[in-house]
CSV table of C-alpha atoms and ligand atoms in Angstrom, one decimal:
chain,number,residue,atom,x,y,z
P,1,MET,CA,-56.0,12.3,-9.5
P,2,ALA,CA,-54.0,11.4,-12.6
P,3,ALA,CA,-54.7,7.7,-12.5
P,4,LYS,CA,-58.4,8.3,-12.5
P,5,GLN,CA,-58.4,10.3,-15.6
P,6,ASP,CA,-58.3,7.3,-17.9
P,7,MET,CA,-61.0,5.4,-16.0
P,8,PRO,CA,-64.5,5.1,-17.2
P,9,LYS,CA,-67.1,7.2,-15.4
P,10,LYS,CA,-68.7,5.5,-12.4
P,11,THR,CA,-72.4,5.2,-12.0
P,12,THR,CA,-73.8,3.9,-8.7
P,13,ALA,CA,-71.3,2.2,-6.4
P,14,THR,CA,-71.3,-1.6,-6.4
P,15,PRO,CA,-71.2,-3.5,-3.0
P,16,ILE,CA,-67.4,-4.3,-3.5
P,17,GLN,CA,-66.8,-0.6,-4.3
P,18,LYS,CA,-68.5,0.4,-1.0
P,19,ILE,CA,-66.3,-2.1,0.9
P,20,LEU,CA,-63.2,-0.7,-0.8
P,21,ALA,CA,-64.2,2.9,0.0
P,22,LYS,CA,-64.7,1.9,3.7
P,23,ILE,CA,-61.3,0.4,4.2
P,24,ARG,CA,-59.3,2.8,1.9
P,25,PRO,CA,-58.2,5.4,4.5
P,26,VAL,CA,-57.4,2.8,7.2
P,27,TRP,CA,-55.6,0.6,4.7
P,28,ILE,CA,-53.4,3.5,3.3
P,29,THR,CA,-52.4,4.7,6.8
P,30,ARG,CA,-51.6,1.2,8.0
P,31,VAL,CA,-49.6,0.2,5.0
P,32,ALA,CA,-47.7,3.5,4.9
P,33,HIS,CA,-47.0,3.4,8.7
P,34,GLU,CA,-45.8,-0.2,8.4
P,35,MET,CA,-43.7,0.0,5.3
P,36,ALA,CA,-42.2,3.6,5.1
P,37,ARG,CA,-39.5,4.9,7.4
P,38,GLY,CA,-39.5,8.7,8.2
P,39,VAL,CA,-42.3,11.2,7.8
P,40,GLU,CA,-41.2,12.6,4.4
P,41,VAL,CA,-41.0,9.1,2.8
P,42,ARG,CA,-44.4,8.3,4.3
P,43,VAL,CA,-46.2,11.3,2.8
P,44,ASP,CA,-44.8,10.4,-0.6
P,45,PHE,CA,-45.6,6.7,-0.1
P,46,GLU,CA,-49.2,7.5,0.9
P,47,ALA,CA,-49.7,9.2,-2.4
P,48,GLN,CA,-48.4,6.1,-4.2
P,49,LEU,CA,-50.6,3.9,-2.1
P,50,GLY,CA,-53.6,6.0,-3.1
P,51,ARG,CA,-52.8,5.4,-6.7
P,52,PHE,CA,-52.3,1.7,-6.0
P,53,PHE,CA,-55.7,1.5,-4.3
P,54,ASP,CA,-57.4,3.3,-7.2
P,55,LEU,CA,-55.9,0.9,-9.7
P,56,LEU,CA,-56.8,-2.0,-7.5
P,57,GLU,CA,-60.4,-0.9,-7.5
P,58,GLN,CA,-60.3,-0.4,-11.2
P,59,SER,CA,-58.9,-3.9,-11.7
P,60,ILE,CA,-61.7,-5.4,-9.5
P,61,THR,CA,-64.4,-3.4,-11.2
P,62,THR,CA,-63.3,-4.3,-14.7
P,63,GLY,CA,-62.0,-7.8,-13.9
P,64,ASP,CA,-58.8,-6.9,-15.6
P,65,PRO,CA,-55.7,-7.1,-13.3
P,66,ALA,CA,-53.5,-5.5,-16.1
P,67,TRP,CA,-54.6,-2.1,-14.6
P,68,MET,CA,-52.0,-2.7,-12.0
P,69,ASP,CA,-49.1,-2.9,-14.5
P,70,SER,CA,-48.2,0.7,-14.6
P,71,ILE,CA,-47.7,1.2,-10.8
P,72,LEU,CA,-46.0,-2.2,-10.5
P,73,LEU,CA,-43.6,-1.3,-13.3
P,74,ASP,CA,-42.8,2.1,-11.7
P,75,TRP,CA,-42.0,0.4,-8.4
P,76,ALA,CA,-39.9,-2.2,-10.1
P,77,LYS,CA,-37.9,0.6,-11.9
P,78,SER,CA,-37.4,2.6,-8.8
P,79,SER,CA,-35.6,-0.4,-7.2
P,80,THR,CA,-32.0,0.8,-7.5
P,81,GLU,CA,-28.8,-1.2,-8.3
P,82,THR,CA,-28.0,-1.4,-4.6
P,83,ASP,CA,-31.4,-2.8,-3.8
P,84,LEU,CA,-30.7,-5.5,-6.4
P,85,GLU,CA,-27.5,-6.4,-4.7
P,86,GLU,CA,-28.8,-6.3,-1.1
P,87,GLU,CA,-32.5,-7.0,-1.2
P,88,PRO,CA,-33.4,-8.7,-4.5
P,89,TYR,CA,-37.1,-9.3,-3.8
P,90,GLN,CA,-38.3,-6.2,-2.0
P,91,ILE,CA,-41.3,-5.4,-4.2
P,92,SER,CA,-42.6,-9.0,-3.9
P,93,PHE,CA,-42.0,-8.6,-0.2
P,94,LEU,CA,-44.0,-5.4,-0.2
P,95,ILE,CA,-47.0,-7.1,-1.9
P,96,ASN,CA,-46.8,-10.0,0.5
P,97,ARG,CA,-46.9,-7.6,3.4
P,98,MET,CA,-49.8,-5.7,1.8
P,99,ILE,CA,-51.8,-9.0,1.6
P,100,ALA,CA,-51.2,-9.6,5.3
P,101,LEU,CA,-52.2,-6.0,6.2
P,102,THR,CA,-55.3,-6.1,4.0
P,103,ILE,CA,-56.5,-9.2,5.9
P,104,GLN,CA,-55.7,-7.4,9.2
P,105,VAL,CA,-57.6,-4.2,8.2
P,106,ALA,CA,-60.5,-6.2,6.7
P,107,SER,CA,-61.0,-8.2,10.0
P,108,GLU,CA,-60.9,-5.0,12.0
P,109,THR,CA,-63.1,-2.8,9.8
P,110,LEU,CA,-65.6,-5.1,8.0
P,111,THR,CA,-68.2,-7.7,8.8
P,112,LYS,CA,-67.2,-11.3,8.2
P,113,GLN,CA,-69.2,-11.4,4.9
P,114,GLN,CA,-67.7,-8.2,3.7
P,115,ALA,CA,-64.2,-9.3,4.5
P,116,LEU,CA,-64.8,-12.6,2.6
P,117,ASP,CA,-66.2,-10.7,-0.4
P,118,LEU,CA,-63.2,-8.3,-0.3
P,119,LEU,CA,-60.6,-11.1,-0.1
P,120,ALA,CA,-62.3,-13.1,-2.9
P,121,ALA,CA,-62.1,-10.1,-5.1
P,122,ILE,CA,-58.7,-8.8,-4.1
P,123,ILE,CA,-56.6,-12.0,-3.8
P,124,PRO,CA,-56.5,-12.8,-7.6
P,125,ILE,CA,-55.3,-9.2,-8.2
P,126,TYR,CA,-52.5,-9.5,-5.6
P,127,THR,CA,-51.6,-12.9,-7.0
P,128,TYR,CA,-51.3,-11.3,-10.4
P,129,GLY,CA,-49.2,-8.5,-8.9
P,130,LEU,CA,-46.8,-11.1,-7.4
P,131,GLU,CA,-46.5,-12.9,-10.7
P,132,VAL,CA,-45.8,-9.6,-12.6
P,133,MET,CA,-43.3,-8.5,-9.9
P,134,ALA,CA,-41.5,-11.9,-10.0
P,135,ARG,CA,-41.1,-11.5,-13.7
P,136,TYR,CA,-40.0,-7.8,-13.6
P,137,GLU,CA,-37.6,-8.6,-10.8
P,138,MET,CA,-36.1,-11.6,-12.6
P,139,GLU,CA,-35.6,-9.4,-15.7
P,140,ALA,CA,-34.0,-6.7,-13.6
P,141,ARG,CA,-31.8,-9.3,-12.0
P,142,VAL,CA,-30.7,-10.7,-15.3
P,143,ALA,CA,-30.0,-7.2,-16.6
P,144,HIS,CA,-28.0,-6.4,-13.4
P,145,ILE,CA,-26.0,-9.6,-13.7
P,146,SER,CA,-25.2,-8.9,-17.4
P,147,SER,CA,-24.1,-5.4,-16.6
P,148,GLU,CA,-21.9,-6.8,-13.7
P,149,MET,CA,-20.4,-9.3,-16.1
P,150,GLU,CA,-19.7,-6.6,-18.6
P,151,LYS,CA,-17.9,-4.7,-15.9
P,152,VAL,CA,-15.8,-7.7,-15.0
P,153,GLN,CA,-15.0,-8.3,-18.6
P,154,LYS,CA,-13.9,-4.7,-19.0
P,155,ARG,CA,-11.7,-5.0,-15.9
P,156,MET,CA,-10.2,-8.2,-17.3
P,157,GLU,CA,-9.5,-6.5,-20.6
P,158,ARG,CA,-7.8,-3.7,-18.6
P,159,ILE,CA,-5.7,-6.2,-16.7
P,160,ASP,CA,-4.8,-7.9,-19.9
P,161,ARG,CA,-3.7,-4.6,-21.5
P,162,SER,CA,-1.7,-3.7,-18.4
P,163,LYS,CA,0.0,-7.1,-18.5
P,164,SER,CA,1.1,-6.6,-22.1
P,165,ALA,CA,2.1,-3.0,-21.2
P,166,PHE,CA,4.1,-4.4,-18.3
P,167,ILE,CA,5.9,-6.9,-20.5
P,168,SER,CA,6.8,-4.4,-23.2
P,169,VAL,CA,8.0,-1.7,-20.7
P,170,ALA,CA,9.8,-4.2,-18.6
P,171,ALA,CA,11.5,-5.7,-21.6
P,172,HIS,CA,12.4,-2.3,-22.9
P,173,GLU,CA,13.7,-1.1,-19.6
P,174,LEU,CA,15.7,-4.3,-18.9
P,175,LYS,CA,17.2,-4.3,-22.4
P,176,THR,CA,19.0,-1.0,-22.0
P,177,PRO,CA,21.3,-1.9,-19.1
P,178,ILE,CA,21.8,-5.5,-20.5
P,179,THR,CA,23.0,-4.0,-23.8
P,180,LEU,CA,25.4,-1.7,-21.8
P,181,ILE,CA,26.8,-4.7,-19.8
P,182,GLU,CA,27.1,-6.7,-23.0
P,183,GLY,CA,29.0,-3.9,-24.6
P,184,TYR,CA,31.5,-3.5,-21.8
P,185,ALA,CA,31.9,-7.3,-21.4
P,186,SER,CA,32.7,-7.7,-25.1
P,187,MET,CA,35.2,-4.8,-24.9
P,188,MET,CA,36.9,-6.5,-22.0
P,189,ASP,CA,36.9,-9.7,-23.9
P,190,ASP,CA,38.6,-8.1,-26.9
P,191,LEU,CA,41.2,-6.5,-24.7
P,192,THR,CA,41.9,-9.7,-22.9
P,193,GLY,CA,42.2,-11.5,-26.2
P,194,GLN,CA,44.8,-9.0,-27.4
P,195,GLY,CA,46.7,-9.3,-24.2
P,196,GLN,CA,45.9,-5.7,-23.3
P,197,ALA,CA,43.9,-6.3,-20.2
P,198,THR,CA,46.0,-4.1,-18.0
P,199,ASN,CA,43.6,-1.4,-16.9
P,200,LEU,CA,40.0,-2.5,-17.0
P,201,ASP,CA,38.8,-0.1,-14.3
P,202,SER,CA,36.7,2.2,-16.5
P,203,LEU,CA,35.1,-0.8,-18.3
P,204,LEU,CA,34.3,-2.4,-14.9
P,205,ALA,CA,32.8,0.9,-13.7
P,206,GLY,CA,30.6,1.0,-16.8
P,207,MET,CA,29.6,-2.6,-16.3
P,208,ASN,CA,28.7,-1.8,-12.7
P,209,THR,CA,26.5,1.2,-13.8
P,210,GLY,CA,24.6,-1.2,-16.0
P,211,ILE,CA,24.3,-3.7,-13.1
P,212,ASP,CA,23.1,-1.0,-10.7
P,213,ARG,CA,20.4,0.1,-13.2
P,214,LEU,CA,19.3,-3.5,-13.6
P,215,ARG,CA,19.1,-4.0,-9.9
P,216,GLY,CA,17.2,-0.7,-9.5
P,217,ILE,CA,14.5,-1.8,-12.0
P,218,VAL,CA,14.2,-5.3,-10.5
P,219,ASP,CA,14.0,-3.8,-7.0
P,220,ASP,CA,11.2,-1.4,-8.2
P,221,MET,CA,9.3,-4.3,-9.7
P,222,ILE,CA,9.6,-6.2,-6.4
P,223,ASP,CA,8.4,-3.2,-4.4
P,224,VAL,CA,5.4,-2.7,-6.7
P,225,SER,CA,4.4,-6.3,-6.3
P,226,MET,CA,4.8,-6.0,-2.5
P,227,ILE,CA,2.6,-2.9,-2.5
P,228,ASP,CA,0.0,-4.5,-4.7
P,229,ASN,CA,-0.2,-7.5,-2.4
P,230,ASP,CA,-0.2,-5.5,0.8
P,231,LEU,CA,3.1,-7.1,1.8
P,232,LEU,CA,5.0,-3.9,2.6
P,233,GLN,CA,6.4,-4.2,6.1
P,234,LEU,CA,7.2,-1.0,7.8
P,235,ASN,CA,10.0,-0.6,10.3
P,236,PHE,CA,9.0,2.4,12.4
P,237,GLN,CA,11.8,4.4,13.9
P,238,PRO,CA,12.1,8.1,14.9
P,239,MET,CA,13.4,10.3,12.1
P,240,GLN,CA,13.5,13.9,11.1
P,241,ILE,CA,12.5,15.0,7.7
P,242,SER,CA,15.5,17.3,7.5
P,243,GLN,CA,17.9,14.4,7.9
P,244,MET,CA,16.4,12.7,4.9
P,245,VAL,CA,16.2,15.8,2.7
P,246,ASP,CA,19.8,16.6,3.5
P,247,ALA,CA,20.9,13.1,2.6
P,248,LEU,CA,19.0,13.1,-0.6
P,249,CYS,CA,20.5,16.4,-1.7
P,250,LEU,CA,23.9,15.0,-1.0
P,251,GLU,CA,23.1,12.0,-3.2
P,252,ALA,CA,22.0,14.2,-6.1
P,253,GLU,CA,24.8,16.8,-5.7
P,254,GLY,CA,26.8,15.6,-8.8
P,255,THR,CA,23.7,16.0,-11.1
P,256,ILE,CA,22.6,19.2,-9.4
P,257,ASN,CA,26.0,20.8,-10.2
P,258,ASN,CA,26.3,19.3,-13.7
P,259,ARG,CA,22.8,20.5,-14.7
P,260,ARG,CA,23.3,23.9,-12.8
P,261,LEU,CA,20.1,23.3,-10.8
P,262,THR,CA,19.4,25.3,-7.6
P,263,MET,CA,18.2,23.3,-4.6
P,264,ASP,CA,16.2,25.7,-2.3
P,265,ILE,CA,15.7,23.8,1.0
P,266,LYS,CA,13.5,25.8,3.4
P,267,ASN,CA,13.7,25.3,7.1
P,268,PHE,CA,10.0,24.7,7.5
P,269,ASP,CA,7.9,24.1,10.6
P,270,GLY,CA,8.0,20.3,11.4
P,271,ASN,CA,11.2,19.8,9.5
P,272,ARG,CA,13.2,18.8,12.6
P,273,GLN,CA,10.3,17.1,14.5
P,274,TRP,CA,11.0,13.5,15.5
P,275,ILE,CA,8.3,11.3,14.0
P,276,TYR,CA,7.9,7.6,13.8
P,277,ILE,CA,8.2,6.4,10.2
P,278,ASP,CA,10.0,3.8,8.2
P,279,GLY,CA,12.9,6.1,7.4
P,280,ALA,CA,14.3,4.0,4.5
P,281,ARG,CA,10.9,3.8,2.8
P,282,ILE,CA,9.9,7.4,3.3
P,283,MET,CA,13.3,8.4,2.0
P,284,GLN,CA,12.7,6.1,-1.1
P,285,ALA,CA,9.4,7.9,-1.7
P,286,LEU,CA,11.0,11.4,-1.3
P,287,ARG,CA,13.9,10.2,-3.5
P,288,ASN,CA,11.6,9.2,-6.3
P,289,VAL,CA,9.8,12.6,-6.2
P,290,ILE,CA,13.0,14.7,-5.9
P,291,ASN,CA,14.7,12.7,-8.7
P,292,ASN,CA,11.6,13.3,-10.9
P,293,ALA,CA,11.8,17.0,-10.1
P,294,ILE,CA,15.5,16.9,-11.2
P,295,LYS,CA,14.6,14.8,-14.3
P,296,TYR,CA,11.8,17.0,-15.6
P,297,THR,CA,13.3,20.4,-14.9
P,298,PRO,CA,15.6,21.9,-17.6
P,299,ASP,CA,19.2,22.8,-16.8
P,300,GLY,CA,19.4,25.9,-14.7
P,301,GLY,CA,16.1,25.4,-13.0
P,302,THR,CA,15.2,25.5,-9.3
P,303,ILE,CA,13.8,22.8,-7.0
P,304,THR,CA,12.3,24.0,-3.7
P,305,ILE,CA,11.6,21.8,-0.8
P,306,ASP,CA,9.3,23.3,1.7
P,307,GLY,CA,6.6,22.1,4.1
P,308,ARG,CA,4.4,22.8,7.1
P,309,THR,CA,2.7,21.1,10.0
P,310,LEU,CA,-1.0,20.2,9.8
P,311,SER,CA,-3.0,18.6,12.4
P,312,GLY,CA,-1.5,15.1,12.8
P,313,PHE,CA,0.6,15.4,9.7
P,314,ILE,CA,3.7,17.0,8.2
P,315,GLU,CA,3.3,18.2,4.7
P,316,VAL,CA,6.4,18.3,2.5
P,317,THR,CA,6.2,20.0,-0.9
P,318,VAL,CA,8.6,19.5,-3.7
P,319,THR,CA,8.2,22.3,-6.3
P,320,ASP,CA,10.2,22.4,-9.6
P,321,THR,CA,10.4,24.8,-12.5
P,322,GLY,CA,10.1,22.0,-15.0
P,323,ILE,CA,7.9,20.9,-17.9
P,324,GLY,CA,4.8,20.5,-15.7
P,325,ILE,CA,2.0,17.8,-15.9
P,326,SER,CA,-1.3,18.1,-17.8
P,327,ALA,CA,-4.5,17.9,-15.8
P,328,GLU,CA,-5.4,14.5,-17.2
P,329,ASP,CA,-2.0,13.0,-16.4
P,330,GLN,CA,-2.0,14.2,-12.8
P,331,ALA,CA,-3.9,11.2,-11.5
P,332,ALA,CA,-2.5,8.7,-14.1
P,333,ILE,CA,1.1,9.2,-13.1
P,334,PHE,CA,0.5,7.6,-9.8
P,335,GLU,CA,-0.8,4.4,-11.5
P,336,LYS,CA,1.7,1.8,-12.6
P,337,PHE,CA,3.4,2.7,-15.9
P,338,GLY,CA,1.7,6.1,-15.8
P,339,GLN,CA,4.0,7.4,-18.5
P,340,LEU,CA,3.3,4.7,-20.9
P,341,GLY,CA,2.3,7.1,-23.7
P,342,ARG,CA,5.9,8.3,-23.8
P,343,VAL,CA,7.9,5.1,-24.4
P,344,ASP,CA,10.2,7.3,-26.6
P,345,LEU,CA,11.6,8.8,-23.4
P,346,HIS,CA,12.7,5.5,-22.0
P,347,SER,CA,16.3,5.5,-21.2
P,348,SER,CA,16.5,4.3,-17.6
P,349,GLY,CA,18.4,7.5,-17.0
P,350,LYS,CA,17.9,8.4,-13.4
P,351,THR,CA,18.6,12.1,-13.6
P,352,LYS,CA,19.0,13.0,-17.3
P,353,PHE,CA,16.6,15.7,-18.4
P,354,LYS,CA,13.3,13.9,-19.4
P,355,GLY,CA,15.0,10.6,-19.0
P,356,GLY,CA,11.9,8.5,-18.5
P,357,GLY,CA,12.0,5.4,-16.4
P,358,PRO,CA,9.7,2.3,-16.1
P,359,GLY,CA,7.0,4.5,-14.6
P,360,LEU,CA,7.1,2.8,-11.2
P,361,GLY,CA,8.6,5.6,-9.1
P,362,LEU,CA,5.4,7.5,-8.2
P,363,PRO,CA,3.2,4.4,-7.7
P,364,ILE,CA,5.9,3.1,-5.3
P,365,ALA,CA,6.0,6.6,-3.5
P,366,ARG,CA,2.2,6.5,-3.2
P,367,GLY,CA,2.2,2.9,-1.9
P,368,ILE,CA,4.8,3.7,0.8
P,369,LEU,CA,2.9,6.9,1.9
P,370,GLU,CA,-0.5,5.1,2.0
P,371,ALA,CA,1.0,2.3,4.0
P,372,HIS,CA,2.0,4.9,6.5
P,373,GLY,CA,-1.5,6.4,6.5
P,374,GLY,CA,-0.3,9.4,4.4
P,375,SER,CA,-0.9,10.5,0.8
P,376,ILE,CA,0.7,12.2,-2.2
P,377,TRP,CA,-0.7,14.3,-5.0
P,378,VAL,CA,0.5,16.8,-7.5
P,379,GLU,CA,-0.5,20.3,-8.6
P,380,SER,CA,0.6,21.7,-11.9
P,381,LYS,CA,-0.7,24.4,-14.3
P,382,GLY,CA,-0.2,22.0,-17.1
P,383,TYR,CA,2.4,20.5,-19.4
P,384,ASP,CA,4.4,22.9,-21.5
P,385,GLU,CA,8.0,22.3,-22.5
P,386,ARG,CA,8.6,25.9,-23.6
P,387,GLU,CA,7.0,27.8,-20.7
P,388,ASN,CA,7.9,25.3,-18.0
P,389,PRO,CA,5.0,25.9,-15.7
P,390,GLY,CA,6.5,23.5,-13.1
P,391,SER,CA,4.9,21.1,-10.7
P,392,THR,CA,4.4,20.9,-6.9
P,393,PHE,CA,4.2,17.4,-5.3
P,394,HIS,CA,2.5,17.4,-1.9
P,395,ILE,CA,3.6,14.6,0.4
P,396,LEU,CA,1.5,14.1,3.6
P,397,ILE,CA,3.3,12.2,6.3
P,398,PRO,CA,1.5,11.2,9.5
P,399,ALA,CA,3.4,12.8,12.4
P,400,ARG,CA,3.3,9.9,14.8
P,401,THR,CA,5.0,10.8,18.1
P,402,VAL,CA,4.7,7.3,19.4
P,403,SER,CA,5.8,4.2,17.6
P,404,PRO,CA,2.9,1.9,16.5
P,405,ASP,CA,5.1,-0.9,17.9
P,406,PRO,CA,4.9,-0.6,21.7
P,407,ARG,CA,8.4,-2.2,22.3
P,408,MET,CA,9.9,0.3,19.9
P,409,ALA,CA,8.0,3.1,21.6
P,410,LYS,CA,9.6,2.3,24.9
P,411,LEU,CA,13.1,1.9,23.3
P,412,PHE,CA,13.0,5.3,21.6
P,413,ASP,CA,11.1,7.2,24.2
P,414,THR,CA,14.2,8.6,25.8
P,415,LEU,CA,15.9,9.5,22.5
P,416,GLY,CA,12.9,11.5,21.4
P,417,LYS,CA,12.8,13.4,24.7
P,418,ASP,CA,16.6,14.1,24.7
P,419,GLU,CA,16.5,15.4,21.2
P,420,ASP,CA,13.4,17.6,21.8
P,421,GLN,CA,15.1,19.1,24.8
P,422,ALA,CA,18.3,19.6,22.8
P,423,GLU,CA,16.4,21.5,20.2
P,424,ILE,CA,14.4,23.6,22.7
P,425,GLY,CA,17.7,24.3,24.5
M,1,LIG,P1,9.4,7.4,-14.4
M,1,LIG,O1,10.1,6.2,-14.2
M,1,LIG,O2,8.9,7.6,-15.8
M,1,LIG,O3,10.0,8.7,-13.9
M,1,LIG,P2,7.5,7.9,-12.4
M,1,LIG,O4,6.4,7.1,-11.8
M,1,LIG,O5,8.5,8.4,-11.4
M,1,LIG,O6,8.1,7.2,-13.6
M,1,LIG,O7,6.8,9.2,-13.0
M,1,LIG,C1,5.7,8.9,-13.9
M,1,LIG,C2,5.6,10.1,-14.9
M,1,LIG,O8,5.1,11.3,-14.3
M,1,LIG,C3,6.9,10.5,-15.6
M,1,LIG,O9,7.2,9.7,-16.7
M,1,LIG,C4,6.6,11.9,-16.0
M,1,LIG,O10,5.9,11.9,-17.2
M,1,LIG,C5,5.6,12.4,-14.9
M,1,LIG,N1,6.3,13.2,-13.9
M,1,LIG,C6,6.7,12.8,-12.7
M,1,LIG,N2,7.3,13.8,-12.0
M,1,LIG,C7,7.3,14.9,-12.8
M,1,LIG,C8,7.7,16.2,-12.6
M,1,LIG,N3,8.2,16.7,-11.5
M,1,LIG,N4,7.5,17.1,-13.7
M,1,LIG,C9,6.9,16.7,-14.8
M,1,LIG,N5,6.5,15.4,-15.0
M,1,LIG,C10,6.6,14.5,-14.0
């Protein structure tokens, strides 16, 4: 055995060594049985207990309890981070149980005198073990707490950075429409001053565009804070995905024509299925994804909307022939202000090619889908503005055929059935 290699050669056995030899097998089996769950763990544990017992004997023989240090340290080290959180004092507990089991085994196996001799020799070693363990465990605890504190500090630094990021992006985003409104207002002011305020329609329209953009940004900020605080309330009603996609294509018709984009809408399986969703919210999520596909696809490109049914879900895919997304950005874009690195693109342009926004569209889409029990992710070969590898956004929507709200379920029951029949017919 490895532990025995560094021990001095034994001559004839002393009485205490004889006692130890007598209880060794019973003690190992008892402790292993009591303390280890599962056969595999027990076999490994028995080997460790053998080493423990050898060192115990060595400590007693030499009168130096420090022989125990190596195994105690190994045990303390093998106590994982989770153990520290859940069971801070498990090694001390183990030694306490060992003391109790040693007394039990001694009373069963030895004579009274032998038991007394054993305990007199062994208790100081165990006490030493407990002291050492208490010290190791305290040190481990302190190290664990410091590392937890470091993590909290890093998290706070991240929050702080994202707070300043929020302020700079929000200020930048809000400034653009405010400048627009100011410009139109001052032009109107000039015209009124010159007594030429006869036709202000185009100026008013410009002003309204600025106000709409402002409202859009503020609404997005409110939505993000509702999602962050779990306050998004869903109003489940039966809807078909095709209805939403058609409405969104109609909304974007002007831009699609101006930018000579092709919208390829597939009639996929599940497209016309009635499912219970918050139509306005899911439409908002789809709008954000489709508007991005339009924004990040050069003029003349194609956007394909397809999908399929999966067990319990309908998957909608929005594929574009645009600039694509690098692998490292594919997760980041679903975080708030995911496009922060590219502040140069900020223009608040909803559909202009590469007209970046505040970076809230995809986090909102994700929040809405997750609130429904669905999800969203992206696949792209990478970011390349010359080759345009394109991106495919996958949107997984739970296909609830019954409303989560029982009153609604009853109300819409007939509608669903009628429409299903109409479709089958
Ligand atoms: P933004 O307001 O900037 O559009 P989003 O949250 O909607 O914010 O999108 C975050 C970022 O993800 C965008 O700035 C863009 O860099 C990237 N992105 C989103 N959709 C696409 C797409 N279809 N093709 C390429 N990049 C995209």
